[in-house]
């Protein structure tokens, strides 16, 4: 670890947090931010905290909080301790604002919204900066009126504020472009900018990893840290995710909510892998487990330019994860998927067939719907209704072949070798290649023309069911 990423000067244990505003669903950008924080904490024996930034009472909803927690849970990002509500900490925020007042790093501002607007208009008219400069900044307390006031930071007006960022390097902000921000409104409510800093400090956050749309905020938040004499956390502002066309990701590009990916049937492990790679690299590793990611993840590996979403790559990685997941775990995930999209649960027989057939199904399926499509033969029960293409494969000649095959299957030992021998003998008896035999068999066994191998299907559904399906089709 380099100096830049080591924890605060005191060498404290790493503490990260994810701090979403509950105003909608969990965006995949937010999911990735949470993931980076989780990986960094988990890989360094640290703590990963979750704080819901619900100070904006008009825009925050309990439904949005629930959706965010569901999205994180599905992604497998477990947090430590209780979820913190920022709104519930408002008294503490106000207390810090008053302390800054007492220290002289903030001041009482009695300006009304109308006065502030008038200031701005005049500034615009004169071509000056419209950043508000309160007349109360250095006012004599003897002149304080008897009325409500906001508390504003007494920000430096000259010089620069430097934000040392692990991803962005040293970023300079001219102080004359940062105004005396309000930390406590005249109605006594804290502002978001104050709440974030107080919470991060009180929660012991050592590393703030978040979207680079918060970089300017970091400069202003640093003033609060300085005013309170608190150590500034390590900043890591990560570039936002862009669409395949290089423009900022939006609904126009396709799915943007984590739960949409869940509903499309991507496995969570594949999603974690893909999102980890989105803007972070470890050599040329593309496919890796979360255990490896935890071990490898570092802030230096985060790229400076926005990563582009690449659906092909996502599918490819997800397919590899499905293939690599142990059968029993995959079946469990598949069942969770069915439940999440409101499809009926598997019955005993379906579950049984799937667990026997998983070895053949999990290859080359990139999503759960693809896996389910391959498993169609195992999920349906007699009589099998063929789709149009499969029905075409069941002509009179083919039905005759199936009929003559059935008695031979009754005495088969039901091993792959035996089945292979019987089917190729039967094919040559009719002067057919095995390929030609396979089409009516697929149609009879699965009602489809594209299926797993005929042997695998027969082994999975067993002798009685196979013979029953062949008899149904050839009747
Ligand atoms: N609540 C902010 C957001 O959802 C994040 C603030 C932060 O991470 O400091 O964008």
XYZ file of C-alpha atoms and ligand atoms in Angstrom:
485
model
C 0.000 0.000 0.000
C 1.309 3.459 -0.835
C 1.006 6.468 1.423
C -1.957 7.724 -0.502
C -4.067 4.717 0.273
C -2.883 3.967 3.731
C -5.451 4.795 6.320
C -5.402 8.154 8.045
C -2.192 9.159 9.689
C -3.073 7.260 12.850
C -2.915 3.988 10.892
C -6.442 3.141 11.933
C -8.299 0.147 10.638
C -9.916 0.773 7.263
C -13.527 1.896 7.366
C -15.481 2.527 4.165
C -19.103 3.320 3.576
C -21.741 3.458 0.907
C -24.006 6.474 1.311
C -26.871 6.405 -1.174
C -29.686 8.943 -1.279
C -32.955 6.981 -1.202
C -34.680 8.690 -4.092
C -35.042 5.778 -6.525
C -33.611 2.379 -7.238
C -29.994 1.206 -6.890
C -28.292 2.409 -10.067
C -25.506 0.179 -11.359
C -23.122 3.107 -10.838
C -24.154 3.095 -7.175
C -23.864 -0.678 -7.111
C -20.302 -0.406 -8.384
C -19.451 2.299 -5.827
C -20.799 0.064 -3.081
C -18.849 -2.869 -4.504
C -15.547 -0.956 -4.546
C -16.071 0.115 -0.936
C -16.997 -3.426 0.059
C -14.035 -5.003 -1.717
C -11.608 -2.491 -0.271
C -12.870 -2.986 3.274
C -13.220 -6.752 3.062
C -9.838 -7.193 1.427
C -8.082 -5.211 4.171
C -9.814 -6.602 7.243
C -11.773 -3.361 7.468
C -15.375 -2.388 8.004
C -17.984 -1.554 5.392
C -20.820 0.667 6.590
C -24.105 1.677 5.032
C -25.650 5.102 5.514
C -28.893 6.190 3.966
C -28.698 9.896 3.128
C -32.296 10.708 3.772
C -31.948 14.344 4.834
C -33.983 15.484 1.843
C -37.404 14.646 3.249
C -39.255 15.463 0.085
C -37.309 13.206 -2.203
C -36.457 10.355 0.199
C -38.860 7.432 0.422
C -38.875 4.206 2.446
C -39.582 2.309 -0.791
C -36.356 3.618 -2.297
C -34.416 2.599 0.823
C -35.939 -0.880 0.603
C -35.037 -1.111 -3.106
C -31.428 -0.103 -2.393
C -31.090 -2.679 0.393
C -32.594 -5.352 -1.858
C -30.166 -4.482 -4.662
C -27.148 -4.611 -2.328
C -28.318 -7.865 -0.800
C -28.765 -9.462 -4.198
C -25.278 -8.316 -5.198
C -23.992 -10.013 -2.050
C -22.616 -6.812 -0.520
C -23.126 -7.272 3.190
C -22.559 -4.308 5.428
C -21.422 -4.170 9.029
C -23.686 -3.048 11.845
C -26.976 -1.216 11.564
C -27.947 0.900 8.601
C -27.418 4.527 9.626
C -30.142 7.054 8.855
C -28.638 10.467 8.220
C -31.897 12.202 9.046
C -31.958 10.672 12.518
C -28.584 12.246 13.244
C -29.789 15.783 12.574
C -29.357 16.958 16.173
C -25.728 15.950 16.089
C -25.257 17.823 12.786
C -26.775 20.946 14.310
C -24.527 20.575 17.333
C -21.436 20.571 15.086
C -22.697 23.638 13.209
C -23.019 25.460 16.526
C -19.607 24.339 17.569
C -18.134 25.812 14.389
C -19.970 28.996 15.244
C -18.415 29.001 18.687
C -14.975 28.380 17.190
C -15.391 31.295 14.816
C -15.093 29.146 11.694
C -18.749 29.782 10.889
C -21.004 32.778 11.355
C -24.636 33.772 11.743
C -26.117 34.932 8.471
C -29.392 36.834 8.718
C -29.786 37.404 4.973
C -33.197 36.469 3.637
C -33.722 34.519 0.406
C -34.928 37.771 -1.206
C -31.761 39.607 -0.223
C -29.615 36.772 -1.552
C -31.497 36.801 -4.833
C -31.133 40.581 -5.081
C -27.372 40.206 -4.500
C -27.153 37.664 -7.313
C -29.144 39.769 -9.731
C -26.991 42.789 -9.090
C -23.847 40.674 -9.503
C -25.134 39.298 -12.790
C -25.968 42.768 -14.016
C -22.465 43.976 -13.152
C -20.808 40.863 -14.569
C -19.381 39.872 -11.139
C -19.340 36.399 -9.605
C -22.808 35.475 -8.398
C -21.442 33.532 -5.427
C -23.160 35.069 -2.453
C -21.027 37.160 -0.138
C -22.922 37.642 3.047
C -22.764 41.069 4.723
C -22.909 39.223 8.064
C -19.575 37.471 7.696
C -17.719 39.904 9.908
C -20.682 41.677 11.459
C -20.446 43.056 14.985
C -22.624 40.884 17.280
C -24.147 44.129 18.547
C -25.845 44.449 15.156
C -27.400 40.964 15.189
C -31.138 41.261 14.774
C -33.540 39.245 16.854
C -34.603 36.651 14.319
C -33.760 33.409 12.575
C -30.342 32.994 11.034
C -28.522 30.420 8.970
C -25.051 29.240 9.918
C -22.489 29.676 7.163
C -18.911 28.488 6.927
C -16.350 31.240 6.936
C -14.520 29.941 3.893
C -11.164 31.379 2.816
C -11.631 33.823 -0.060
C -8.109 33.699 -1.360
C -5.742 30.925 -2.259
C -6.570 27.387 -3.191
C -7.979 24.285 -1.634
C -6.144 21.130 -2.632
C -7.918 17.837 -2.732
C -5.470 14.933 -2.684
C -7.277 12.188 -4.450
C -5.987 8.669 -4.959
C -7.660 8.401 -8.358
C -7.647 12.005 -9.611
C -4.310 13.097 -8.214
C -4.032 16.563 -6.659
C -7.015 18.650 -7.674
C -6.898 22.402 -7.088
C -9.950 24.551 -6.372
C -9.722 28.331 -6.283
C -11.194 29.499 -3.015
C -12.797 32.526 -4.657
C -14.979 30.044 -6.475
C -16.254 28.346 -3.346
C -18.791 30.331 -1.345
C -19.528 30.439 2.346
C -21.768 27.425 2.290
C -24.710 27.143 4.626
C -24.297 24.334 7.127
C -27.435 24.922 9.184
C -30.497 26.521 7.614
C -32.482 29.198 9.392
C -35.171 26.612 10.187
C -32.540 24.645 12.126
C -32.118 21.828 9.573
C -28.595 20.782 8.620
C -27.459 20.805 5.019
C -26.347 17.706 3.212
C -22.795 19.013 2.887
C -22.426 19.271 6.659
C -24.229 16.007 7.400
C -21.896 13.970 5.160
C -18.785 15.193 6.934
C -20.153 14.840 10.454
C -21.401 11.345 9.718
C -18.194 10.228 8.021
C -16.215 11.550 10.947
C -18.442 10.034 13.620
C -18.591 6.700 11.800
C -14.786 6.653 11.666
C -14.683 6.496 7.871
C -11.060 6.399 6.700
C -11.620 6.141 2.933
C -14.330 7.893 0.945
C -14.753 6.051 -2.349
C -17.536 7.603 -4.448
C -18.459 8.982 -7.851
C -16.350 11.829 -9.206
C -19.475 13.981 -9.414
C -18.682 14.600 -5.728
C -15.168 15.913 -6.308
C -16.111 19.579 -5.906
C -18.024 18.658 -2.768
C -14.802 17.205 -1.380
C -13.175 20.646 -1.541
C -16.008 22.201 0.429
C -16.290 19.275 2.813
C -12.589 19.576 3.562
C -13.293 23.010 5.021
C -15.579 21.422 7.591
C -12.925 18.855 8.518
C -10.389 21.646 8.883
C -12.739 23.834 10.881
C -13.347 21.007 13.324
C -9.735 19.858 13.383
C -10.768 16.438 12.156
C -8.518 14.275 9.956
C -9.516 14.330 6.308
C -10.270 10.841 4.952
C -8.493 9.395 1.933
C -10.473 10.496 -1.114
C -11.029 8.229 -4.095
C -13.384 9.772 -6.648
C -14.140 7.253 -9.328
C -15.170 8.185 -12.873
C -18.814 7.556 -13.658
C -19.916 4.695 -15.894
C -20.617 5.552 -19.510
C -22.746 3.788 -22.082
C -21.217 1.833 -24.988
C -21.267 5.069 -27.029
C -19.117 6.907 -24.495
C -21.943 9.129 -23.232
C -23.013 9.246 -19.598
C -25.029 6.126 -18.813
C -28.772 6.606 -19.055
C -31.902 4.542 -19.592
C -31.411 5.075 -23.310
C -28.520 2.590 -23.148
C -30.637 -0.140 -21.593
C -30.925 -1.352 -18.015
C -29.461 0.973 -15.378
C -30.938 -0.480 -12.179
C -29.185 -3.327 -10.353
C -32.513 -5.083 -9.880
C -33.155 -4.980 -13.616
C -30.061 -7.119 -14.081
C -31.333 -9.479 -11.435
C -34.639 -9.767 -13.281
C -32.838 -10.376 -16.570
C -31.267 -13.345 -14.838
C -27.602 -12.446 -14.579
C -25.906 -14.305 -11.718
C -24.797 -12.058 -8.858
C -21.234 -13.430 -8.915
C -20.931 -12.548 -12.596
C -22.352 -9.100 -11.970
C -19.822 -8.508 -9.172
C -16.996 -9.666 -11.396
C -18.118 -7.496 -14.290
C -18.740 -4.392 -12.169
C -15.361 -4.836 -10.480
C -13.692 -4.776 -13.890
C -15.675 -1.716 -14.872
C -13.118 0.963 -14.146
C -10.630 -1.189 -12.248
C -8.063 -3.633 -13.539
C -5.697 -6.217 -12.157
C -3.298 -6.994 -14.968
C -5.352 -8.568 -17.694
C -7.540 -10.668 -15.393
C -11.118 -10.702 -16.702
C -12.728 -13.655 -14.963
C -12.212 -13.947 -11.227
C -14.023 -14.863 -8.053
C -15.029 -12.413 -5.358
C -12.392 -13.947 -3.101
C -9.728 -13.072 -5.651
C -11.226 -9.625 -6.133
C -11.065 -8.969 -2.386
C -7.464 -9.989 -2.339
C -6.485 -7.947 -5.388
C -8.623 -4.846 -5.126
C -6.692 -1.640 -4.579
C -7.392 2.008 -5.212
C -4.393 2.383 -7.526
C -6.008 0.029 -10.014
C -8.937 2.405 -10.556
C -8.773 4.075 -13.956
C -9.064 7.805 -14.498
C -11.278 7.722 -17.524
C -14.893 6.600 -17.504
C -15.473 2.908 -18.142
C -17.952 1.923 -20.835
C -20.646 -0.603 -20.252
C -20.182 -3.586 -22.555
C -23.111 -5.999 -22.545
C -21.253 -8.663 -24.529
C -18.511 -8.755 -21.959
C -21.027 -8.869 -19.135
C -22.717 -11.886 -20.738
C -19.453 -13.594 -21.378
C -18.324 -13.195 -17.762
C -21.733 -14.256 -16.443
C -21.647 -17.393 -18.599
C -18.290 -18.313 -17.134
C -19.629 -17.860 -13.616
C -22.675 -20.010 -14.280
C -20.422 -22.751 -15.655
C -18.101 -22.484 -12.654
C -20.771 -22.554 -9.946
C -21.187 -25.920 -8.168
C -24.432 -27.633 -9.229
C -26.233 -27.441 -5.886
C -25.458 -23.743 -5.424
C -26.535 -23.002 -8.970
C -29.840 -24.747 -8.432
C -30.415 -22.645 -5.334
C -29.658 -19.475 -7.252
C -31.934 -20.522 -10.055
C -34.753 -21.046 -7.550
C -34.103 -17.621 -6.046
C -34.229 -16.178 -9.549
C -37.586 -17.810 -10.260
C -38.951 -16.414 -7.006
C -37.603 -12.938 -7.765
C -39.425 -12.781 -11.082
C -42.612 -14.265 -9.638
C -42.423 -17.553 -11.493
C -43.773 -20.714 -9.832
C -41.373 -22.625 -7.596
C -39.930 -25.932 -8.817
C -41.687 -29.085 -7.701
C -39.817 -32.074 -6.275
C -39.474 -33.809 -9.627
C -38.231 -30.733 -11.446
C -35.708 -30.036 -8.737
C -34.545 -33.602 -8.840
C -34.112 -33.613 -12.606
C -32.338 -30.282 -12.586
C -29.870 -31.364 -9.969
C -29.088 -34.465 -11.975
C -28.834 -32.521 -15.216
C -27.064 -29.359 -14.057
C -23.688 -30.609 -15.279
C -25.025 -30.567 -18.838
C -27.141 -27.436 -18.533
C -24.733 -24.963 -17.032
C -22.368 -24.984 -19.921
C -22.892 -22.061 -22.281
C -25.834 -20.460 -20.464
C -25.171 -16.776 -19.886
C -28.282 -16.043 -17.846
C -30.851 -17.936 -15.807
C -33.508 -17.618 -18.547
C -31.058 -19.279 -20.934
C -30.447 -22.029 -18.405
C -34.202 -22.488 -18.004
C -34.618 -22.659 -21.766
C -32.009 -25.412 -21.952
C -33.697 -27.178 -19.039
C -37.089 -27.087 -20.730
C -37.085 -30.877 -21.279
C -36.568 -31.437 -17.557
C -39.196 -28.984 -16.424
C -42.119 -30.100 -18.569
C -44.221 -33.182 -18.005
C -46.081 -35.447 -20.396
C -47.601 -35.033 -22.809
C -44.851 -32.880 -24.329
C -46.284 -30.275 -26.674
C -43.825 -29.722 -29.522
C -43.252 -26.217 -30.851
C -43.810 -25.694 -34.581
C -40.286 -26.559 -35.660
C -40.216 -29.692 -33.495
C -43.612 -30.783 -34.754
C -42.115 -30.708 -38.255
C -39.473 -33.228 -37.190
C -42.140 -35.734 -36.169
C -43.326 -36.869 -39.589
C -44.660 -40.375 -40.236
C -41.279 -41.877 -41.026
C -39.692 -40.410 -37.910
C -42.542 -41.588 -35.738
C -42.023 -45.098 -37.130
C -38.360 -44.964 -36.166
C -39.198 -43.850 -32.646
C -41.691 -46.676 -32.381
C -39.160 -49.329 -33.313
C -36.622 -47.826 -30.909
C -38.827 -48.003 -27.845
C -38.676 -51.784 -27.178
C -34.884 -51.734 -27.388
C -34.712 -49.056 -24.724
C -36.651 -51.177 -22.254
C -33.691 -53.456 -21.738
C -30.952 -50.853 -21.951
C -28.673 -50.461 -18.947
C -29.288 -46.682 -19.058
C -25.705 -45.642 -19.210
C -24.432 -43.228 -21.782
C -22.384 -45.951 -23.475
C -25.308 -48.319 -23.797
C -27.658 -45.610 -25.049
C -25.108 -44.504 -27.611
C -24.737 -48.034 -28.918
C -28.491 -48.568 -29.182
C -29.152 -45.275 -30.929
C -26.402 -45.697 -33.501
C -27.454 -49.266 -34.251
C -30.995 -48.080 -34.699
C -29.867 -45.234 -36.953
C -27.850 -47.516 -39.212
C -30.689 -50.063 -39.319
C -32.740 -47.324 -40.936
C -29.854 -46.141 -43.086
C -29.712 -42.830 -41.250
C -26.924 -40.778 -39.789
C -27.252 -40.195 -36.061
C -27.866 -36.539 -36.806
C -31.046 -37.409 -38.648
C -32.213 -39.540 -35.709
C -31.539 -36.808 -33.236
C -34.141 -34.385 -34.594
C -37.233 -36.554 -33.889
C -35.709 -37.606 -30.569
C -35.262 -34.000 -29.509
C -38.791 -33.250 -30.627
C -40.205 -36.205 -28.697
C -38.159 -35.676 -25.540
C -38.224 -31.894 -25.325
C -40.700 -30.600 -27.879
C -37.862 -28.448 -29.218
C -35.280 -28.627 -31.985
C -32.480 -27.110 -29.905
C -31.817 -29.067 -26.716
C -28.968 -30.501 -24.660
C -27.609 -33.776 -26.000
C -30.139 -36.558 -26.481
C -28.196 -38.840 -24.110
C -28.075 -36.237 -21.393
C -31.816 -35.717 -21.658
C -32.466 -39.454 -21.491
C -30.179 -39.886 -18.506
C -31.784 -36.991 -16.670
C -35.435 -37.923 -17.134
C -34.818 -41.688 -16.795
C -36.051 -44.762 -18.602
C -39.788 -44.683 -17.890
C -40.210 -41.045 -18.753
C -38.106 -41.425 -21.922
C -40.130 -44.369 -23.150
C -43.371 -42.602 -22.235
C -42.390 -39.506 -24.206
C -41.323 -41.572 -27.222
C -44.592 -43.484 -27.114
C -46.593 -40.258 -26.861
C -44.778 -38.841 -29.887
C -45.026 -41.940 -32.025
C -48.628 -42.837 -31.209
N -25.656 10.567 -1.106
C -24.742 10.795 -2.183
C -25.264 10.191 -3.455
O -26.123 9.334 -3.425
C -23.374 10.215 -1.914
C -22.582 11.054 -1.028
C -21.231 10.512 -0.704
O -20.912 9.372 -1.060
O -20.492 11.244 -0.039
O -24.813 10.568 -4.519
